Coordinates of C-alpha atoms in Angstrom, one line a residue:
Chain A
M1221 CA 32.7 -45.2 -31.8
I1222 CA 32.8 -43.2 -28.5
I1223 CA 35.4 -44.3 -25.9
T1224 CA 34.8 -43.5 -22.2
V1225 CA 37.6 -43.7 -19.6
T1226 CA 36.8 -44.1 -15.9
P1227 CA 40.0 -44.0 -13.9
N1228 CA 38.4 -44.3 -10.5
P1229 CA 35.3 -46.6 -10.9
A1230 CA 33.2 -47.9 -8.1
L1231 CA 31.0 -50.9 -7.2
D1232 CA 27.7 -49.0 -6.7
L1233 CA 25.3 -50.3 -4.1
T1234 CA 21.9 -48.6 -4.1
Y1235 CA 19.4 -49.1 -1.3
T1236 CA 15.9 -48.0 -1.4
V1237 CA 14.7 -47.3 2.1
P1238 CA 11.1 -46.4 3.0
A1239 CA 12.3 -43.9 5.6
I1240 CA 15.8 -43.4 7.1
E1241 CA 16.0 -42.9 10.8
L1242 CA 19.5 -42.1 11.9
G1243 CA 20.8 -44.3 14.7
E1244 CA 18.3 -47.0 14.0
T1245 CA 18.4 -50.5 12.3
H1246 CA 16.5 -50.8 9.0
R1247 CA 15.5 -53.9 7.1
V1248 CA 16.0 -53.3 3.4
A1249 CA 15.7 -55.2 0.1
A1250 CA 19.0 -56.3 -1.5
A1251 CA 21.1 -53.5 -3.0
A1252 CA 20.9 -52.8 -6.7
V1253 CA 24.6 -53.6 -7.6
R1254 CA 26.2 -51.8 -10.5
A1255 CA 29.6 -51.4 -12.0
G1256 CA 29.6 -47.6 -11.5
G1257 CA 31.7 -44.6 -11.9
K1258 CA 30.9 -41.5 -13.9
G1259 CA 32.5 -42.7 -17.2
L1260 CA 30.6 -46.0 -17.0
N1261 CA 27.4 -44.1 -16.4
V1262 CA 28.1 -42.1 -19.5
A1263 CA 28.8 -45.3 -21.4
R1264 CA 25.5 -46.9 -20.2
V1265 CA 23.5 -43.9 -21.3
L1266 CA 25.2 -43.9 -24.7
H1267 CA 24.8 -47.7 -25.0
Q1268 CA 21.0 -47.2 -24.5
N1269 CA 20.6 -44.0 -26.7
G1270 CA 23.7 -43.4 -28.8
P1271 CA 26.3 -44.7 -31.1
P1272 CA 28.6 -47.6 -30.3
V1273 CA 30.7 -47.1 -27.1
L1274 CA 33.7 -48.7 -25.5
A1275 CA 34.2 -48.3 -21.7
I1276 CA 37.8 -48.5 -20.4
T1277 CA 38.3 -48.9 -16.7
P1278 CA 40.6 -50.4 -14.1
S1279 CA 39.3 -53.0 -11.6
G1280 CA 40.9 -54.9 -8.8
G1281 CA 40.4 -56.9 -5.6
R1282 CA 37.3 -58.9 -4.5
S1283 CA 35.0 -55.9 -5.1
G1284 CA 36.6 -55.6 -8.5
Q1285 CA 35.6 -59.2 -9.3
E1286 CA 32.0 -58.4 -8.6
F1287 CA 32.4 -55.2 -10.5
A1288 CA 33.8 -57.1 -13.6
A1289 CA 31.1 -59.7 -13.4
E1290 CA 28.4 -57.0 -13.3
L1291 CA 30.0 -55.2 -16.2
A1292 CA 30.1 -58.4 -18.2
A1293 CA 26.4 -59.0 -17.4
S1294 CA 25.5 -55.5 -18.6
Q1295 CA 26.5 -56.2 -22.2
L1296 CA 28.4 -52.9 -22.4
S1297 CA 31.5 -53.2 -24.5
H1298 CA 34.4 -52.7 -22.1
H1299 CA 38.1 -53.2 -21.5
I1300 CA 39.3 -53.8 -18.0
V1301 CA 42.8 -52.9 -16.9
P1302 CA 43.6 -55.1 -13.9
V1303 CA 45.0 -53.3 -10.9
R1304 CA 46.2 -54.4 -7.5
G1305 CA 44.1 -52.1 -5.3
A1306 CA 40.5 -53.1 -4.6
T1307 CA 37.8 -51.3 -6.6
R1308 CA 36.1 -48.8 -4.2
R1309 CA 32.5 -49.0 -3.3
S1310 CA 29.8 -46.4 -3.3
V1311 CA 26.7 -46.7 -1.2
A1312 CA 23.6 -44.7 -2.1
L1313 CA 20.6 -44.6 0.3
V1314 CA 17.4 -43.5 -1.4
D1315 CA 15.0 -42.2 1.3
E1316 CA 11.6 -42.7 -0.3
R1317 CA 9.7 -40.6 2.3
A1318 CA 12.1 -37.6 2.2
G1319 CA 12.6 -37.9 -1.5
Q1320 CA 16.4 -37.5 -1.2
T1321 CA 19.5 -39.6 -1.7
S1322 CA 22.5 -39.8 0.7
I1323 CA 25.7 -41.0 -0.9
F1324 CA 28.8 -42.5 0.6
N1325 CA 31.7 -42.7 -1.8
E1326 CA 34.9 -44.5 -0.8
Y1327 CA 38.0 -42.6 -1.8
G1328 CA 39.5 -45.3 -3.9
E1329 CA 43.1 -46.5 -3.8
N1330 CA 45.6 -44.9 -6.1
H1331 CA 47.0 -47.0 -8.9
T1332 CA 50.7 -47.6 -9.3
A1333 CA 52.7 -45.7 -11.9
S1334 CA 52.8 -48.8 -14.1
E1335 CA 49.0 -49.3 -13.7
W1336 CA 48.4 -45.7 -14.8
Q1337 CA 50.7 -46.3 -17.8
E1338 CA 48.7 -49.4 -18.7
L1339 CA 45.5 -47.5 -18.5
T1340 CA 46.8 -44.8 -20.8
D1341 CA 48.2 -47.4 -23.1
A1342 CA 44.8 -49.1 -23.2
V1343 CA 43.2 -45.8 -24.3
R1344 CA 45.9 -45.3 -27.0
T1345 CA 45.5 -48.8 -28.3
A1346 CA 41.7 -48.4 -28.4
L1347 CA 42.0 -45.1 -30.3
E1348 CA 44.3 -46.8 -32.8
D1349 CA 42.2 -50.0 -33.2
A1350 CA 38.9 -48.2 -33.5
A1351 CA 40.3 -45.7 -36.0
F1352 CA 39.8 -48.5 -38.6
A1353 CA 36.3 -49.4 -37.5
P1354 CA 33.3 -48.0 -39.4
G1355 CA 33.0 -44.4 -38.4
G1356 CA 36.3 -44.4 -36.5
V1357 CA 36.5 -42.9 -33.1
T1358 CA 34.2 -39.9 -32.9
C1359 CA 34.8 -38.8 -29.3
L1360 CA 36.9 -39.5 -26.2
V1361 CA 35.2 -39.1 -22.8
G1362 CA 37.1 -38.9 -19.5
S1363 CA 34.9 -38.8 -16.4
G1364 CA 35.1 -38.7 -12.7
S1365 CA 37.5 -38.0 -9.9
L1366 CA 41.1 -39.3 -9.7
P1367 CA 42.2 -41.3 -6.7
A1368 CA 44.1 -39.2 -4.1
G1369 CA 47.7 -39.0 -5.0
A1370 CA 47.1 -39.4 -8.8
D1371 CA 48.9 -37.2 -11.3
P1372 CA 46.4 -34.4 -12.2
Q1373 CA 47.8 -34.5 -15.8
F1374 CA 46.1 -37.9 -16.5
Y1375 CA 43.1 -36.4 -18.3
A1376 CA 45.2 -33.8 -20.0
A1377 CA 47.3 -36.6 -21.5
L1378 CA 44.1 -38.2 -22.8
V1379 CA 43.1 -34.9 -24.4
E1380 CA 46.4 -34.7 -26.1
L1381 CA 46.2 -38.4 -27.3
A1382 CA 42.8 -37.6 -28.8
A1383 CA 43.8 -34.2 -30.3
A1384 CA 46.8 -35.8 -32.0
R1385 CA 44.2 -37.9 -33.9
G1386 CA 41.7 -35.0 -34.5
I1387 CA 39.3 -36.5 -32.0
P1388 CA 37.3 -34.3 -29.7
A1389 CA 37.7 -34.9 -25.9
V1390 CA 35.0 -34.3 -23.3
I1391 CA 36.3 -34.2 -19.7
D1392 CA 34.1 -34.2 -16.5
T1393 CA 36.3 -33.9 -13.5
S1394 CA 37.3 -31.4 -10.8
G1395 CA 40.2 -29.7 -9.1
P1396 CA 43.7 -29.5 -10.7
A1397 CA 42.7 -32.2 -13.2
L1398 CA 40.0 -30.0 -14.5
L1399 CA 42.4 -27.1 -15.0
A1400 CA 45.0 -29.3 -16.6
A1401 CA 42.4 -30.7 -19.0
A1402 CA 41.5 -27.1 -19.9
R1403 CA 45.1 -26.2 -20.5
A1404 CA 45.5 -29.3 -22.7
G1405 CA 42.8 -28.0 -24.9
A1406 CA 39.8 -30.1 -24.0
T1407 CA 36.9 -29.8 -26.5
V1408 CA 34.2 -29.7 -23.8
L1409 CA 34.4 -29.5 -20.0
K1410 CA 31.4 -30.1 -17.8
P1411 CA 32.0 -29.0 -14.2
N1412 CA 29.1 -28.3 -11.8
R1413 CA 28.8 -25.0 -10.2
Q1414 CA 30.8 -26.0 -7.1
E1415 CA 33.5 -27.8 -8.9
L1416 CA 33.9 -24.8 -11.2
A1417 CA 34.2 -22.4 -8.3
E1418 CA 36.7 -24.6 -6.5
A1419 CA 38.9 -25.1 -9.5
T1420 CA 38.9 -21.5 -10.8
G1421 CA 38.3 -19.5 -7.6
Q1422 CA 35.5 -17.7 -9.4
G1423 CA 32.2 -17.8 -7.6
D1424 CA 30.3 -16.7 -10.7
P1425 CA 29.7 -19.6 -13.1
L1426 CA 30.1 -17.4 -16.2
R1427 CA 33.5 -16.0 -15.0
G1428 CA 34.6 -19.6 -14.0
A1429 CA 33.7 -20.9 -17.4
Q1430 CA 35.5 -18.0 -19.0
A1431 CA 38.6 -18.9 -17.0
L1432 CA 38.5 -22.5 -18.4
L1433 CA 38.1 -21.1 -21.9
D1434 CA 41.0 -18.7 -21.4
A1435 CA 43.1 -21.7 -20.3
G1436 CA 42.4 -23.5 -23.5
A1437 CA 39.0 -25.3 -23.5
T1438 CA 36.6 -24.8 -26.5
L1439 CA 33.2 -25.2 -24.8
V1440 CA 32.3 -25.2 -21.1
L1441 CA 29.0 -26.6 -19.8
V1442 CA 28.2 -25.7 -16.2
S1443 CA 25.5 -27.8 -14.6
L1444 CA 23.5 -25.7 -12.2
G1445 CA 21.2 -28.4 -10.7
E1446 CA 17.6 -27.3 -10.7
D1447 CA 18.7 -24.0 -12.3
G1448 CA 19.5 -25.9 -15.5
M1449 CA 22.7 -25.6 -17.4
L1450 CA 25.0 -22.9 -18.9
A1451 CA 27.0 -23.2 -22.1
V1452 CA 29.9 -20.8 -22.7
S1453 CA 32.0 -21.1 -25.9
R1454 CA 35.4 -19.8 -26.7
R1455 CA 34.0 -18.2 -29.8
E1456 CA 31.5 -16.0 -27.9
P1457 CA 32.6 -16.2 -24.3
R1458 CA 30.5 -13.2 -23.2
S1459 CA 27.4 -14.5 -24.7
P1460 CA 26.4 -17.7 -22.8
W1461 CA 23.4 -19.9 -23.5
R1462 CA 21.3 -21.1 -20.6
A1463 CA 18.7 -23.9 -20.7
R1464 CA 16.4 -25.0 -17.9
L1465 CA 13.1 -26.7 -17.4
P1466 CA 10.1 -24.5 -16.5
G1467 CA 9.7 -26.4 -13.2
A1468 CA 11.7 -28.7 -10.8
L1469 CA 11.7 -32.5 -11.4
A1470 CA 11.3 -35.0 -8.6
G1471 CA 13.7 -37.9 -8.7
N1472 CA 17.2 -39.1 -8.2
P1473 CA 19.8 -36.5 -9.5
T1474 CA 22.6 -39.1 -9.3
G1475 CA 24.0 -39.5 -12.8
A1476 CA 22.3 -36.4 -14.2
G1477 CA 25.7 -34.9 -15.0
D1478 CA 26.8 -38.1 -16.6
A1479 CA 23.8 -38.1 -18.9
A1480 CA 24.7 -34.5 -19.9
V1481 CA 28.2 -35.7 -20.8
A1482 CA 26.7 -38.6 -22.8
A1483 CA 24.6 -36.1 -24.7
V1484 CA 27.6 -33.9 -25.4
A1485 CA 29.5 -37.0 -26.7
A1486 CA 26.6 -38.1 -28.8
C1487 CA 26.3 -34.6 -30.4
L1488 CA 30.1 -34.5 -31.2
A1489 CA 29.9 -38.0 -32.6
E1490 CA 27.1 -36.7 -34.9
G1491 CA 29.2 -33.7 -35.9
I1492 CA 27.0 -31.3 -34.0
T1493 CA 29.2 -28.6 -32.5
D1494 CA 27.0 -25.5 -32.0
P1495 CA 26.7 -24.7 -28.3
E1496 CA 22.9 -24.2 -28.3
S1497 CA 22.2 -27.7 -29.8
I1498 CA 24.7 -29.4 -27.4
L1499 CA 23.2 -27.5 -24.5
R1500 CA 19.6 -28.5 -25.4
R1501 CA 20.4 -32.2 -25.6
A1502 CA 22.6 -32.1 -22.5
T1503 CA 19.9 -30.4 -20.4
A1504 CA 17.2 -32.7 -21.7
W1505 CA 19.2 -35.9 -21.1
S1506 CA 20.3 -34.7 -17.7
A1507 CA 16.7 -34.0 -16.7
A1508 CA 15.6 -37.4 -18.1
A1509 CA 18.2 -39.1 -15.9
V1510 CA 16.6 -37.5 -12.8
L1511 CA 13.4 -39.5 -13.7
M1512 CA 15.3 -42.8 -13.5
P1513 CA 16.0 -44.7 -10.2
L1514 CA 19.6 -45.6 -11.1
A1515 CA 22.5 -43.6 -12.6
G1516 CA 23.4 -44.6 -16.2
E1517 CA 19.8 -44.5 -17.5
I1518 CA 17.6 -41.8 -19.0
S1519 CA 13.9 -41.8 -19.4
P1520 CA 12.5 -41.9 -22.9
R1521 CA 10.8 -38.6 -21.8
H1522 CA 14.0 -36.8 -22.8
V1523 CA 12.3 -36.0 -26.2
D1524 CA 9.4 -34.3 -24.5
L1525 CA 11.7 -32.6 -22.0
A1526 CA 13.8 -31.2 -24.8
G1527 CA 10.6 -29.5 -26.1
E1528 CA 9.8 -28.0 -22.7
L1529 CA 13.2 -26.3 -22.3
V1530 CA 13.4 -22.6 -21.6
V1531 CA 16.5 -21.5 -23.5
D1532 CA 17.8 -18.0 -23.4
R1533 CA 21.0 -16.2 -24.2
T1534 CA 22.8 -13.2 -22.9
S1535 CA 23.6 -11.0 -25.9
P1536 CA 27.2 -9.8 -26.0
P1537 CA 27.5 -6.2 -25.1
R1538 CA 27.6 -4.2 -28.3
L1539 CA 30.0 -1.4 -29.1
E1540 CA 27.9 1.7 -28.7
H1541 CA 28.5 4.5 -31.2
R1542 CA 28.3 7.8 -29.3
Chain B
M993 CA 34.4 -77.4 21.2
I994 CA 31.5 -74.9 20.8
I995 CA 29.6 -75.0 17.5
T996 CA 27.8 -71.9 16.3
V997 CA 25.2 -71.9 13.5
T998 CA 24.4 -68.7 11.5
P999 CA 21.6 -69.5 9.1
N1000 CA 21.2 -66.0 7.7
P1001 CA 24.7 -64.5 7.6
A1002 CA 25.7 -61.2 6.0
L1003 CA 28.7 -59.5 4.4
D1004 CA 29.1 -56.6 6.8
L1005 CA 30.3 -53.2 5.4
T1006 CA 31.1 -50.7 8.2
Y1007 CA 31.7 -47.1 7.3
T1008 CA 33.0 -44.5 9.7
V1009 CA 31.7 -41.1 8.7
P1010 CA 32.8 -37.9 10.4
A1011 CA 29.3 -36.5 10.2
I1012 CA 26.3 -37.8 8.2
E1013 CA 24.3 -35.2 6.4
L1014 CA 21.1 -36.8 4.9
G1015 CA 20.7 -35.9 1.2
E1016 CA 24.4 -35.1 0.8
T1017 CA 27.4 -36.9 -0.8
H1018 CA 30.1 -38.0 1.6
R1019 CA 33.7 -39.1 0.9
V1020 CA 34.6 -42.0 3.2
A1021 CA 37.4 -44.4 3.8
A1022 CA 37.0 -47.9 2.4
A1023 CA 34.5 -50.0 4.4
A1024 CA 35.7 -52.5 7.0
V1025 CA 34.5 -55.7 5.4
R1026 CA 33.5 -58.6 7.6
A1027 CA 31.9 -62.0 7.2
G1028 CA 29.1 -61.2 9.6
G1029 CA 25.9 -62.4 11.1
K1030 CA 25.1 -63.0 14.8
G1031 CA 26.5 -66.5 15.1
L1032 CA 29.7 -65.5 13.4
N1033 CA 30.1 -62.6 15.8
V1034 CA 29.6 -65.1 18.7
A1035 CA 32.3 -67.4 17.1
R1036 CA 34.7 -64.5 16.8
V1037 CA 34.3 -63.5 20.4
L1038 CA 34.8 -67.1 21.5
H1039 CA 37.8 -67.5 19.1
Q1040 CA 39.4 -64.5 20.8
N1041 CA 38.4 -65.4 24.4
G1042 CA 37.2 -68.9 24.8
P1043 CA 37.5 -72.5 24.0
P1044 CA 37.8 -73.9 20.4
V1045 CA 34.9 -73.0 18.2
L1046 CA 33.5 -74.1 14.8
A1047 CA 31.3 -71.7 12.8
I1048 CA 28.7 -73.3 10.4
T1049 CA 27.1 -71.0 7.9
P1050 CA 25.7 -70.9 4.4
S1051 CA 27.2 -68.7 1.7
G1052 CA 26.3 -68.0 -1.9
G1053 CA 26.6 -65.6 -4.9
R1054 CA 29.3 -63.0 -5.6
S1055 CA 28.8 -61.4 -2.2
G1056 CA 29.2 -64.9 -0.8
Q1057 CA 32.6 -65.3 -2.5
E1058 CA 33.8 -62.2 -0.7
F1059 CA 32.2 -63.4 2.5
A1060 CA 34.0 -66.8 2.2
A1061 CA 37.3 -65.1 1.4
E1062 CA 37.0 -62.8 4.4
L1063 CA 36.0 -65.8 6.7
A1064 CA 39.1 -67.7 5.4
A1065 CA 41.3 -64.7 6.2
S1066 CA 39.9 -64.5 9.7
Q1067 CA 41.4 -67.8 10.7
L1068 CA 38.1 -68.8 12.4
S1069 CA 37.4 -72.5 12.0
H1070 CA 34.4 -72.7 9.8
H1071 CA 32.3 -74.9 7.6
I1072 CA 30.4 -73.3 4.7
V1073 CA 27.3 -74.8 3.2
P1074 CA 27.1 -73.5 -0.4
V1075 CA 23.7 -72.1 -1.3
R1076 CA 22.3 -70.6 -4.5
G1077 CA 21.0 -67.3 -3.2
A1078 CA 23.5 -64.4 -2.8
T1079 CA 24.7 -63.8 0.8
R1080 CA 23.0 -60.6 1.9
R1081 CA 24.8 -57.5 2.8
S1082 CA 24.6 -55.3 5.9
V1083 CA 25.7 -51.7 5.8
A1084 CA 26.6 -49.9 9.1
L1085 CA 27.2 -46.1 9.1
V1086 CA 29.0 -45.0 12.2
D1087 CA 28.4 -41.2 12.6
E1088 CA 31.4 -40.0 14.6
R1089 CA 29.9 -36.6 15.5
A1090 CA 26.6 -37.9 16.6
G1091 CA 28.1 -41.0 18.3
Q1092 CA 25.4 -43.2 16.8
T1093 CA 25.3 -46.0 14.2
S1094 CA 22.7 -46.5 11.5
I1095 CA 22.3 -50.0 10.1
F1096 CA 20.8 -51.2 6.9
N1097 CA 20.3 -55.0 6.9
E1098 CA 19.2 -56.7 3.7
Y1099 CA 16.5 -59.3 4.3
G1100 CA 18.4 -62.2 2.8
E1101 CA 17.1 -64.8 0.4
N1102 CA 15.5 -67.9 1.8
H1103 CA 17.4 -71.2 1.2
T1104 CA 15.8 -74.1 -0.6
A1105 CA 14.4 -77.1 1.3
S1106 CA 17.4 -79.1 0.3
E1107 CA 19.8 -76.4 1.3
W1108 CA 18.2 -76.2 4.8
Q1109 CA 18.5 -79.9 5.0
E1110 CA 22.3 -79.7 4.1
L1111 CA 22.7 -77.0 6.8
T1112 CA 21.1 -79.2 9.4
D1113 CA 23.1 -82.2 8.2
A1114 CA 26.3 -80.2 8.5
V1115 CA 25.4 -79.4 12.1
R1116 CA 24.6 -83.1 12.8
T1117 CA 27.9 -84.2 11.2
A1118 CA 29.9 -81.6 13.2
L1119 CA 28.2 -82.8 16.4
E1120 CA 29.2 -86.4 15.6
D1121 CA 32.7 -85.6 14.4
A1122 CA 33.5 -83.3 17.3
A1123 CA 32.1 -85.8 19.9
F1124 CA 35.4 -87.7 19.6
A1125 CA 37.6 -84.5 19.7
P1126 CA 39.3 -83.7 23.1
G1127 CA 36.6 -82.3 25.3
G1128 CA 33.8 -83.2 22.8
V1129 CA 31.1 -80.7 22.0
T1130 CA 30.3 -78.5 25.0
C1131 CA 27.7 -76.2 23.6
L1132 CA 25.7 -75.6 20.4
V1133 CA 24.8 -71.9 19.6
G1134 CA 22.2 -70.8 17.0
S1135 CA 22.1 -67.1 16.4
G1136 CA 20.3 -64.6 14.3
S1137 CA 17.1 -64.1 12.3
L1138 CA 15.9 -66.6 9.8
P1139 CA 15.2 -65.5 6.2
A1140 CA 11.6 -64.7 5.4
G1141 CA 9.8 -67.9 4.5
A1142 CA 12.0 -70.1 6.5
D1143 CA 10.6 -72.9 8.7
P1144 CA 10.5 -71.4 12.3
Q1145 CA 11.3 -74.9 13.6
F1146 CA 14.9 -74.7 12.3
Y1147 CA 16.5 -73.8 15.6
A1148 CA 14.1 -76.1 17.5
A1149 CA 15.5 -79.0 15.4
L1150 CA 19.0 -78.0 16.4
V1151 CA 18.0 -77.9 20.1
E1152 CA 16.7 -81.4 19.7
L1153 CA 19.9 -82.6 17.9
A1154 CA 22.0 -81.2 20.7
A1155 CA 19.7 -82.5 23.5
A1156 CA 19.8 -86.0 22.1
R1157 CA 23.6 -85.9 22.7
G1158 CA 23.3 -84.2 26.1
I1159 CA 24.7 -81.0 24.7
P1160 CA 23.3 -77.6 25.9
A1161 CA 21.9 -75.3 23.2
V1162 CA 21.9 -71.5 23.3
I1163 CA 19.5 -69.8 20.9
D1164 CA 19.4 -66.0 20.1
T1165 CA 16.6 -65.3 17.7
S1166 CA 13.1 -63.7 17.6
G1167 CA 9.5 -64.3 16.6
P1168 CA 8.1 -67.8 16.1
A1169 CA 11.6 -69.3 15.9
L1170 CA 12.2 -68.1 19.5
L1171 CA 9.0 -69.6 20.8
A1172 CA 9.7 -72.9 18.9
A1173 CA 13.2 -73.0 20.5
A1174 CA 11.7 -72.6 23.9
R1175 CA 9.2 -75.4 23.3
A1176 CA 12.0 -77.6 22.1
G1177 CA 13.7 -77.1 25.5
A1178 CA 16.6 -74.7 24.7
T1179 CA 19.0 -74.4 27.5
V1180 CA 19.4 -70.7 27.2
L1181 CA 17.5 -68.1 25.2
K1182 CA 18.7 -64.5 24.9
P1183 CA 16.1 -62.2 23.4
N1184 CA 16.3 -58.4 23.9
R1185 CA 13.4 -56.7 25.5
Q1186 CA 11.6 -55.9 22.2
E1187 CA 12.1 -59.4 20.8
L1188 CA 10.8 -60.9 24.0
A1189 CA 7.7 -58.6 24.0
E1190 CA 7.0 -59.4 20.3
A1191 CA 7.3 -63.1 20.7
T1192 CA 5.4 -63.5 24.0
G1193 CA 3.0 -60.6 23.9
Q1194 CA 4.3 -59.7 27.4
G1195 CA 5.4 -56.1 27.8
D1196 CA 7.1 -56.9 31.1
P1197 CA 10.5 -58.6 30.6
L1198 CA 10.0 -60.8 33.7
R1199 CA 6.6 -62.0 32.5
G1200 CA 8.0 -62.6 29.0
A1201 CA 10.9 -64.6 30.3
Q1202 CA 8.6 -66.6 32.5
A1203 CA 6.5 -67.4 29.4
L1204 CA 9.6 -68.8 27.6
L1205 CA 10.4 -70.9 30.8
D1206 CA 6.9 -72.2 30.9
A1207 CA 7.2 -73.2 27.3
G1208 CA 10.3 -75.3 28.0
A1209 CA 13.5 -73.2 28.3
T1210 CA 15.9 -73.6 31.2
L1211 CA 17.3 -70.1 31.5
V1212 CA 16.3 -66.8 29.8
L1213 CA 18.6 -63.8 29.6
V1214 CA 16.9 -60.6 28.6
S1215 CA 19.2 -57.9 27.3
L1216 CA 17.9 -54.5 28.4
G1217 CA 20.4 -52.2 26.6
E1218 CA 21.8 -49.6 29.0
D1219 CA 19.7 -51.1 31.8
G1220 CA 21.8 -54.2 31.8
M1221 CA 20.5 -57.7 31.7
L1222 CA 18.0 -59.9 33.4
A1223 CA 18.4 -63.7 34.1
V1224 CA 15.4 -65.8 34.9
S1225 CA 15.7 -69.5 35.5
R1226 CA 13.2 -72.3 35.5
R1227 CA 14.2 -73.4 38.9
E1228 CA 13.4 -70.0 40.4
P1229 CA 11.3 -68.1 37.9
R1230 CA 10.0 -65.6 40.4
S1231 CA 13.4 -64.6 41.6
P1232 CA 15.3 -63.0 38.7
W1233 CA 18.9 -61.8 38.8
R1234 CA 19.7 -58.4 37.3
A1235 CA 23.1 -57.0 36.4
R1236 CA 24.1 -53.6 35.1
L1237 CA 27.0 -51.2 35.0
P1238 CA 26.8 -48.2 37.3
G1239 CA 26.9 -45.8 34.3
A1240 CA 26.2 -45.8 30.6
L1241 CA 29.1 -46.7 28.1
A1242 CA 29.8 -44.8 25.0
G1243 CA 30.5 -46.9 21.9
N1244 CA 29.0 -49.2 19.3
P1245 CA 26.3 -51.4 20.7
T1246 CA 26.3 -53.6 17.5
G1247 CA 27.4 -57.1 18.6
A1248 CA 26.8 -56.5 22.3
G1249 CA 24.1 -59.2 22.4
D1250 CA 26.4 -61.6 20.5
A1251 CA 29.1 -61.1 23.1
A1252 CA 26.6 -62.0 25.7
V1253 CA 25.7 -65.2 23.9
A1254 CA 29.4 -66.0 23.6
A1255 CA 29.8 -65.5 27.3
V1256 CA 26.9 -67.9 28.0
A1257 CA 28.4 -70.5 25.7
A1258 CA 31.8 -70.1 27.3
C1259 CA 30.2 -70.6 30.8
L1260 CA 28.3 -73.7 29.7
A1261 CA 31.5 -75.1 28.1
E1262 CA 33.2 -74.7 31.4
G1263 CA 30.4 -76.4 33.3
I1264 CA 29.2 -73.2 34.8
T1265 CA 25.4 -73.3 35.0
D1266 CA 24.3 -71.0 37.9
P1267 CA 22.3 -68.1 36.6
E1268 CA 24.2 -65.4 38.5
S1269 CA 27.7 -66.5 37.2
I1270 CA 26.3 -66.7 33.6
L1271 CA 24.6 -63.3 34.0
R1272 CA 27.8 -61.6 35.3
R1273 CA 30.0 -62.8 32.4
A1274 CA 27.3 -62.1 29.8
T1275 CA 26.8 -58.6 31.1
A1276 CA 30.5 -57.9 31.3
W1277 CA 31.3 -59.3 27.8
S1278 CA 28.3 -57.4 26.4
A1279 CA 29.6 -54.1 27.8
A1280 CA 33.1 -54.9 26.6
A1281 CA 31.7 -55.3 23.1
V1282 CA 30.3 -51.8 23.2
L1283 CA 33.8 -50.5 23.6
M1284 CA 35.0 -52.0 20.4
P1285 CA 34.4 -50.5 16.9
L1286 CA 33.3 -53.7 15.2
A1287 CA 30.9 -56.5 16.2
G1288 CA 32.6 -59.8 17.1
E1289 CA 35.2 -58.3 19.4
I1290 CA 35.3 -57.5 23.1
S1291 CA 37.7 -55.2 24.9
P1292 CA 40.1 -56.7 27.4
R1293 CA 38.4 -54.4 29.9
H1294 CA 35.7 -57.1 30.3
V1295 CA 37.6 -58.2 33.5
D1296 CA 37.4 -54.7 35.0
L1297 CA 33.8 -54.3 33.9
A1298 CA 32.8 -57.6 35.6
G1299 CA 34.1 -56.1 38.8
E1300 CA 32.0 -52.9 38.4
L1301 CA 28.7 -54.7 37.9
V1302 CA 25.8 -53.9 40.1
V1303 CA 24.0 -57.2 40.6
D1304 CA 20.8 -57.6 42.5
R1305 CA 18.1 -60.1 42.9
T1306 CA 14.4 -60.1 43.6
S1307 CA 13.7 -62.5 46.4
P1308 CA 10.9 -64.9 45.8
P1309 CA 7.8 -64.0 47.8
R1310 CA 7.9 -66.2 51.0
L1311 CA 4.9 -68.0 52.4
E1312 CA 3.9 -66.0 55.4
H1313 CA 2.8 -67.8 58.6
R1314 CA -0.1 -65.9 60.0

């Protein structure tokens, strides 16, 4: 079983608008309402394509009631930790004419210290309970931002909980929480180019990835948008793999990174640990997410897309004999 | 007591965004959540500034639960008619840099025939019950669009219910429902310029207003945005009043028309029926709504604004003796 943790989820409202005209009033069809947040998107992709998954997330307030009801309707196995603060909303406006999506993410209220403790305890309990299930726990995923004011060590503590049980941890976050997860020895980190630059101060994705490996991570995947994805491993940090599609894909890139994380978790759950294989599946699932209108889904075309990938590798500089 | 009816309400989410960049992801503060819809905005303005008011509205679904909870918290006297369809949402994005608001209104599901009947029955019951309250019912207000597929006679039937009890009816709607309300003998109609042109086929606001008077209305106020407001009465249809501020106001025009309707209802409740007095208050309250961030509120500056109005009148052409 794969466990995903989403500490700062959102009630996602997605509107499809024929053409957005700023300053004007638009008539639109009812929003597609989803219990969202990056870890839940990961769980949905796994629920559709991978091994059994359990999603752990807090929820609170009136928006949290709608969030919990939608999650129940989704048939995704989940555990909700009740919190006092209202679950934030995220509004996505898909402009059909422009072919682009504008997103408005509420910050999200921070949880209280005891609520954070309950969330961590819920993860610990799930790790313990699922250890006796068939197959045990094969991967722990922590995804998404933390609310402002949260302890940046939250994901690091999850990495340590998993490591103490020999379970790999995949963390997709940003800022100090990303660095802390690296220092705690996360198995895989998946920042995008901008998150990596902000967290490490390195403008070059390879150097940024190497900084996270130096800190303690085992494998770093850097999503590069239309330029594909980079995989840099601690074993061969100067010899990264890169995968990309031969051409750009039109679609909704929201959730593409989450599909990549789902692919990584699915690989680890299957015992696949070589960087090239992980990178291939992550890039294909990520591209297949762009083809779907909502985050948390991937197109069955991921199989074809995997076959179309252009994968290359920078050889490590060899010691020259002079 | 003034009764307002809102057949197609909305859960309003208002986001204040420092600067909207289409195609980008924005971090925003939690939405201001309001039980909205034009008749509820009217009721809120009256609750703040006028005589007692009762708001009647349907509500349904999970969004309707949040709608009902917010309405309860607002301390506005209200009666909810439960319906099966989910209450629609409306998202407003206030761009602080551009000083403009973009609005995304969901269409709203139509009610069933029996739900429409229950809504009409609720209005009839309220008219009967309140008839014995101190002051009785002084005005019935029907505001806002009807869901697609609704009978355009809905407001007309309300006008007739009120007229049978000698109660004036103010209707703010568009399309066939506006024409039907005129034919039913509405006391006051308040289309904006575009709604009036669409309903009557008359591009000129004076001719459009005259068409509604010919159909059966007693007074037509036409909101002209920054150009102020026009009042045309059945008694002197060729001699309209016009009121405007000497300069444009910066602010949020959402809800300005609803404040005008509230002013009309407040006037009628006080027995004020002359077009100039009604026009002055409607224009001042409308302008005072622009100064407030959310619909359903007016600035206390409405008193000053009333004093600044430029009001003029086109004299009726006199019969010339030759």
